[in-house]
PDB file of C-alpha atoms and ligand atoms in Angstrom:
ATOM      1  CA  MET N 306     114.531  12.054   8.098  1.00  0.00           C
ATOM      2  CA  ARG N 307     117.504  14.137   7.195  1.00  0.00           C
ATOM      3  CA  GLY N 308     121.197  13.593   7.636  1.00  0.00           C
ATOM      4  CA  ASP N 309     124.149  12.408   5.638  1.00  0.00           C
ATOM      5  CA  THR N 310     124.642   8.701   6.130  1.00  0.00           C
ATOM      6  CA  ASN N 311     127.887   8.742   4.163  1.00  0.00           C
ATOM      7  CA  MET N 312     130.411   6.758   6.212  1.00  0.00           C
ATOM      8  CA  GLU N 313     133.162   9.207   5.246  1.00  0.00           C
ATOM      9  CA  HIS N 314     131.600  11.813   7.446  1.00  0.00           C
ATOM     10  CA  MET N 315     131.091   9.886  10.652  1.00  0.00           C
ATOM     11  CA  VAL N 316     132.094  11.513  13.931  1.00  0.00           C
ATOM     12  CA  GLU N 317     132.264   9.897  17.373  1.00  0.00           C
ATOM     13  CA  THR N 318     130.269  11.770  19.935  1.00  0.00           C
ATOM     14  CA  THR N 319     129.069  11.231  23.485  1.00  0.00           C
ATOM     15  CA  ILE N 320     125.757  12.716  24.535  1.00  0.00           C
ATOM     16  CA  ILE N 321     124.226  12.496  28.018  1.00  0.00           C
ATOM     17  CA  VAL N 322     120.761  11.282  27.096  1.00  0.00           C
ATOM     18  CA  ASN N 323     118.221  11.265  29.909  1.00  0.00           C
ATOM     19  CA  GLY N 324     121.036  11.064  32.415  1.00  0.00           C
ATOM     20  CA  SER N 325     123.116   8.327  30.795  1.00  0.00           C
ATOM     21  CA  PRO N 326     126.116   8.845  28.506  1.00  0.00           C
ATOM     22  CA  VAL N 327     125.664   7.435  25.037  1.00  0.00           C
ATOM     23  CA  THR N 328     128.606   7.187  22.629  1.00  0.00           C
ATOM     24  CA  ARG N 329     128.048   6.603  18.930  1.00  0.00           C
ATOM     25  CA  ARG N 330     129.630   7.344  15.605  1.00  0.00           C
ATOM     26  CA  VAL N 331     127.158   9.637  13.908  1.00  0.00           C
ATOM     27  CA  PRO N 332     126.923  11.233  10.482  1.00  0.00           C
ATOM     28  CA  ALA N 333     128.375  14.732  10.801  1.00  0.00           C
ATOM     29  CA  ARG N 334     125.234  16.326   9.426  1.00  0.00           C
ATOM     30  CA  GLN N 335     122.685  14.233  11.294  1.00  0.00           C
ATOM     31  CA  HIS N 336     120.261  16.266  13.365  1.00  0.00           C
ATOM     32  CA  VAL N 337     119.963  15.390  17.011  1.00  0.00           C
ATOM     33  CA  ILE N 338     116.245  14.635  16.675  1.00  0.00           C
ATOM     34  CA  ASP N 339     117.017  12.023  14.014  1.00  0.00           C
ATOM     35  CA  PHE N 340     119.787  10.597  16.183  1.00  0.00           C
ATOM     36  CA  LEU N 341     117.415  10.264  19.134  1.00  0.00           C
ATOM     37  CA  ARG N 342     114.615   8.751  17.107  1.00  0.00           C
ATOM     38  CA  GLU N 343     116.501   6.529  14.706  1.00  0.00           C
ATOM     39  CA  GLU N 344     119.642   5.568  16.592  1.00  0.00           C
ATOM     40  CA  LEU N 345     118.254   5.391  20.120  1.00  0.00           C
ATOM     41  CA  GLY N 346     114.603   4.615  19.390  1.00  0.00           C
ATOM     42  CA  LEU N 347     113.408   7.611  21.426  1.00  0.00           C
ATOM     43  CA  THR N 348     110.470   8.371  19.182  1.00  0.00           C
ATOM     44  CA  GLY N 349     108.407  10.364  21.672  1.00  0.00           C
ATOM     45  CA  SER N 350     109.655  13.631  20.204  1.00  0.00           C
ATOM     46  CA  HIS N 351     108.329  14.044  16.693  1.00  0.00           C
ATOM     47  CA  THR N 352     109.510  15.531  13.453  1.00  0.00           C
ATOM     48  CA  GLY N 353     107.103  17.776  11.610  1.00  0.00           C
ATOM     49  CA  CYS N 354     108.364  20.659   9.537  1.00  0.00           C
ATOM     50  CA  GLU N 355     112.083  19.908  10.070  1.00  0.00           C
ATOM     51  CA  HIS N 356     112.684  23.633   9.589  1.00  0.00           C
ATOM     52  CA  GLY N 357     112.409  24.962  13.116  1.00  0.00           C
ATOM     53  CA  VAL N 358     108.828  26.154  12.771  1.00  0.00           C
ATOM     54  CA  CYS N 359     106.381  23.686  14.342  1.00  0.00           C
ATOM     55  CA  GLY N 360     107.985  22.748  17.667  1.00  0.00           C
ATOM     56  CA  ALA N 361     107.156  19.035  17.369  1.00  0.00           C
ATOM     57  CA  CYS N 362     110.826  18.143  17.852  1.00  0.00           C
ATOM     58  CA  THR N 363     111.312  20.127  21.068  1.00  0.00           C
ATOM     59  CA  ILE N 364     113.854  18.598  23.447  1.00  0.00           C
ATOM     60  CA  ARG N 365     115.861  19.984  26.350  1.00  0.00           C
ATOM     61  CA  VAL N 366     119.600  20.556  26.097  1.00  0.00           C
ATOM     62  CA  ASP N 367     121.504  21.636  29.189  1.00  0.00           C
ATOM     63  CA  GLY N 368     118.209  22.668  30.746  1.00  0.00           C
ATOM     64  CA  ARG N 369     116.965  24.802  27.869  1.00  0.00           C
ATOM     65  CA  ILE N 370     114.387  23.832  25.293  1.00  0.00           C
ATOM     66  CA  VAL N 371     115.675  23.621  21.753  1.00  0.00           C
ATOM     67  CA  ARG N 372     114.439  22.438  18.370  1.00  0.00           C
ATOM     68  CA  GLY N 373     115.949  19.066  17.735  1.00  0.00           C
ATOM     69  CA  CYS N 374     115.681  19.580  13.988  1.00  0.00           C
ATOM     70  CA  LEU N 375     117.960  22.614  14.131  1.00  0.00           C
ATOM     71  CA  MET N 376     120.770  21.092  16.184  1.00  0.00           C
ATOM     72  CA  LEU N 377     123.242  18.534  14.898  1.00  0.00           C
ATOM     73  CA  ALA N 378     123.938  15.446  16.954  1.00  0.00           C
ATOM     74  CA  VAL N 379     127.616  16.404  17.119  1.00  0.00           C
ATOM     75  CA  GLN N 380     126.630  19.794  18.554  1.00  0.00           C
ATOM     76  CA  ALA N 381     124.947  17.947  21.416  1.00  0.00           C
ATOM     77  CA  GLY N 382     128.233  16.226  22.262  1.00  0.00           C
ATOM     78  CA  ASP N 383     129.106  16.332  25.977  1.00  0.00           C
ATOM     79  CA  ARG N 384     125.796  18.028  26.701  1.00  0.00           C
ATOM     80  CA  LYS N 385     122.766  16.883  28.661  1.00  0.00           C
ATOM     81  CA  VAL N 386     119.846  16.045  26.402  1.00  0.00           C
ATOM     82  CA  ASP N 387     116.465  15.324  27.966  1.00  0.00           C
ATOM     83  CA  THR N 388     113.599  13.907  25.955  1.00  0.00           C
ATOM     84  CA  ILE N 389     109.924  13.443  26.663  1.00  0.00           C
ATOM     85  CA  GLU N 390     110.690   9.856  27.676  1.00  0.00           C
ATOM     86  CA  GLY N 391     113.209  10.822  30.338  1.00  0.00           C
ATOM     87  CA  LEU N 392     111.166  13.695  31.685  1.00  0.00           C
ATOM     88  CA  SER N 393     108.055  11.518  31.865  1.00  0.00           C
ATOM     89  CA  ASP N 394     109.904   8.753  33.673  1.00  0.00           C
ATOM     90  CA  SER N 395     111.388  11.187  36.188  1.00  0.00           C
ATOM     91  CA  GLY N 396     107.961  12.615  36.969  1.00  0.00           C
ATOM     92  CA  GLU N 397     108.994  16.145  36.049  1.00  0.00           C
ATOM     93  CA  LEU N 398     106.048  16.482  33.707  1.00  0.00           C
ATOM     94  CA  ALA N 399     103.482  14.724  35.886  1.00  0.00           C
ATOM     95  CA  GLU N 400     101.482  17.820  36.871  1.00  0.00           C
ATOM     96  CA  LEU N 401     101.284  19.009  33.302  1.00  0.00           C
ATOM     97  CA  GLN N 402     100.456  15.579  31.920  1.00  0.00           C
ATOM     98  CA  GLU N 403      97.617  15.243  34.400  1.00  0.00           C
ATOM     99  CA  ALA N 404      96.326  18.722  33.576  1.00  0.00           C
ATOM    100  CA  PHE N 405      96.480  18.040  29.825  1.00  0.00           C
ATOM    101  CA  HIS N 406      94.493  14.869  30.430  1.00  0.00           C
ATOM    102  CA  GLN N 407      91.928  16.570  32.659  1.00  0.00           C
ATOM    103  CA  ARG N 408      91.444  19.488  30.261  1.00  0.00           C
ATOM    104  CA  ASN N 409      91.389  17.418  27.079  1.00  0.00           C
ATOM    105  CA  ALA N 410      94.365  19.371  25.843  1.00  0.00           C
ATOM    106  CA  LEU N 411      95.319  16.810  23.242  1.00  0.00           C
ATOM    107  CA  GLN N 412      93.601  15.060  20.415  1.00  0.00           C
ATOM    108  CA  CYS N 413      95.937  13.302  17.984  1.00  0.00           C
ATOM    109  CA  GLY N 414      98.862  13.916  20.350  1.00  0.00           C
ATOM    110  CA  PHE N 415     101.370  14.751  17.648  1.00  0.00           C
ATOM    111  CA  CYS N 416     102.230  18.134  19.137  1.00  0.00           C
ATOM    112  CA  THR N 417     101.888  17.035  22.754  1.00  0.00           C
ATOM    113  CA  PRO N 418     105.486  16.062  23.639  1.00  0.00           C
ATOM    114  CA  GLY N 419     106.763  19.384  22.320  1.00  0.00           C
ATOM    115  CA  MET N 420     103.926  21.243  23.995  1.00  0.00           C
ATOM    116  CA  LEU N 421     104.677  19.594  27.328  1.00  0.00           C
ATOM    117  CA  LEU N 422     108.350  20.540  27.164  1.00  0.00           C
ATOM    118  CA  ALA N 423     107.505  24.119  26.210  1.00  0.00           C
ATOM    119  CA  ALA N 424     104.891  24.247  28.969  1.00  0.00           C
ATOM    120  CA  HIS N 425     107.321  22.864  31.533  1.00  0.00           C
ATOM    121  CA  ASP N 426     109.854  25.495  30.538  1.00  0.00           C
ATOM    122  CA  LEU N 427     107.197  28.145  31.109  1.00  0.00           C
ATOM    123  CA  VAL N 428     105.926  26.955  34.478  1.00  0.00           C
ATOM    124  CA  THR N 429     109.525  26.583  35.664  1.00  0.00           C
ATOM    125  CA  ASN N 430     110.849  29.908  34.454  1.00  0.00           C
ATOM    126  CA  ARG N 431     107.736  32.122  34.321  1.00  0.00           C
ATOM    127  CA  PRO N 432     105.651  31.097  37.325  1.00  0.00           C
ATOM    128  CA  ASP N 433     103.687  34.362  37.173  1.00  0.00           C
ATOM    129  CA  ALA N 434     102.700  33.890  33.526  1.00  0.00           C
ATOM    130  CA  THR N 435      99.329  35.212  32.412  1.00  0.00           C
ATOM    131  CA  ARG N 436      97.163  33.546  29.772  1.00  0.00           C
ATOM    132  CA  GLU N 437      98.569  36.001  27.266  1.00  0.00           C
ATOM    133  CA  ARG N 438     102.109  35.027  28.262  1.00  0.00           C
ATOM    134  CA  ILE N 439     101.225  31.341  27.988  1.00  0.00           C
ATOM    135  CA  ARG N 440      99.953  31.879  24.452  1.00  0.00           C
ATOM    136  CA  GLU N 441     103.049  33.839  23.567  1.00  0.00           C
ATOM    137  CA  HIS N 442     105.309  31.109  24.951  1.00  0.00           C
ATOM    138  CA  LEU N 443     103.507  28.455  22.912  1.00  0.00           C
ATOM    139  CA  SER N 444     103.521  30.482  19.721  1.00  0.00           C
ATOM    140  CA  GLY N 445     106.345  28.351  18.335  1.00  0.00           C
ATOM    141  CA  ASN N 446     104.507  25.083  18.956  1.00  0.00           C
ATOM    142  CA  TYR N 447     101.837  24.301  16.405  1.00  0.00           C
ATOM    143  CA  CYS N 448      98.750  22.228  17.121  1.00  0.00           C
ATOM    144  CA  ARG N 449      96.495  21.208  14.270  1.00  0.00           C
ATOM    145  CA  CYS N 450      93.707  19.866  16.454  1.00  0.00           C
ATOM    146  CA  THR N 451      92.842  21.653  19.655  1.00  0.00           C
ATOM    147  CA  GLY N 452      92.619  25.343  18.837  1.00  0.00           C
ATOM    148  CA  TYR N 453      95.041  25.866  21.755  1.00  0.00           C
ATOM    149  CA  HIS N 454      92.376  26.942  24.239  1.00  0.00           C
ATOM    150  CA  ALA N 455      92.408  23.690  26.218  1.00  0.00           C
ATOM    151  CA  ILE N 456      96.209  23.656  26.222  1.00  0.00           C
ATOM    152  CA  VAL N 457      96.311  27.160  27.687  1.00  0.00           C
ATOM    153  CA  ASP N 458      93.690  26.093  30.245  1.00  0.00           C
ATOM    154  CA  ALA N 459      95.799  23.106  31.288  1.00  0.00           C
ATOM    155  CA  ILE N 460      98.952  25.147  31.729  1.00  0.00           C
ATOM    156  CA  GLU N 461      97.120  27.884  33.604  1.00  0.00           C
ATOM    157  CA  THR N 462      95.671  25.230  35.925  1.00  0.00           C
ATOM    158  CA  VAL N 463      99.170  24.038  36.787  1.00  0.00           C
ATOM    159  CA  LEU N 464     100.466  27.566  37.296  1.00  0.00           C
ATOM    160  CA  ILE N 465      97.605  28.413  39.658  1.00  0.00           C
ATOM    161  CA  ALA N 466      98.010  25.155  41.587  1.00  0.00           C
ATOM    162  CA  ARG N 467     101.745  25.731  41.948  1.00  0.00           C
ATOM    163  CA  ARG N 468     101.199  29.283  43.167  1.00  0.00           C
ATOM    164  CA  LYS N 469      98.760  27.990  45.769  1.00  0.00           C
ATOM    165  CA  LYS N 470     101.266  25.411  46.922  1.00  0.00           C
ATOM    166  CA  GLY N 471     103.968  28.045  47.053  1.00  0.00           C
ATOM    167  CA  LYS N 472     106.039  26.221  44.458  1.00  0.00           C
ATOM    168  CA  ALA N 473     106.081  29.245  42.204  1.00  0.00           C
TER     169      ALA N 473
HETATM  170  S1  FES J 502     110.270  19.485  13.245  1.00  0.00           S
HETATM  171 FE1  FES J 502     111.558  20.833  14.353  1.00  0.00          FE
HETATM  172  S2  FES J 502     110.416  22.670  14.524  1.00  0.00           S
HETATM  173 FE2  FES J 502     109.193  21.388  13.239  1.00  0.00          FE
HETATM  174  S1  FES J 503      96.685  17.418  19.397  1.00  0.00           S
HETATM  175 FE1  FES J 503      96.899  17.007  17.260  1.00  0.00          FE
HETATM  176  S2  FES J 503      98.440  18.410  16.646  1.00  0.00           S
HETATM  177 FE2  FES J 503      98.020  18.993  18.690  1.00  0.00          FE
END
């Protein structure tokens, strides 16, 4: 956890979290990932390095994936923030979640929420991605367990299926 909890530096902000506006007074230096986890109880996104390296804290802001440990909660004000919880509930990640399950693309699961968001960004924006491109896209998301091969397999499976269905 990081963030200044000094009451002198509280700022009111409204963030659209998983489709619903949430207004809170937040410490000016609190990171959005800490706000989501500690203030809203959305603990699906994890904190690892807290320095923008591991990708565990990946969330989506205004449709683009960002590192929640590098953005302040106040910077997310008036913006749309989507977390693994919201995207799971909406079904947006269903194909990828099924493929990760089928391909055993997770072990401890610590990296998985961030991986899924990064993977979803790829299949949405790079439907023609090769295995090499998949690996490149995931290079900012660390996994300590799987060796990445099964994760790449899962994402490639979804890409191929979407191409066959004409979604891509
Ligand atoms: S916790 Fe944000 S990138 Fe590692
Ligand atoms: S499954 Fe354990 S860190 Fe990726």
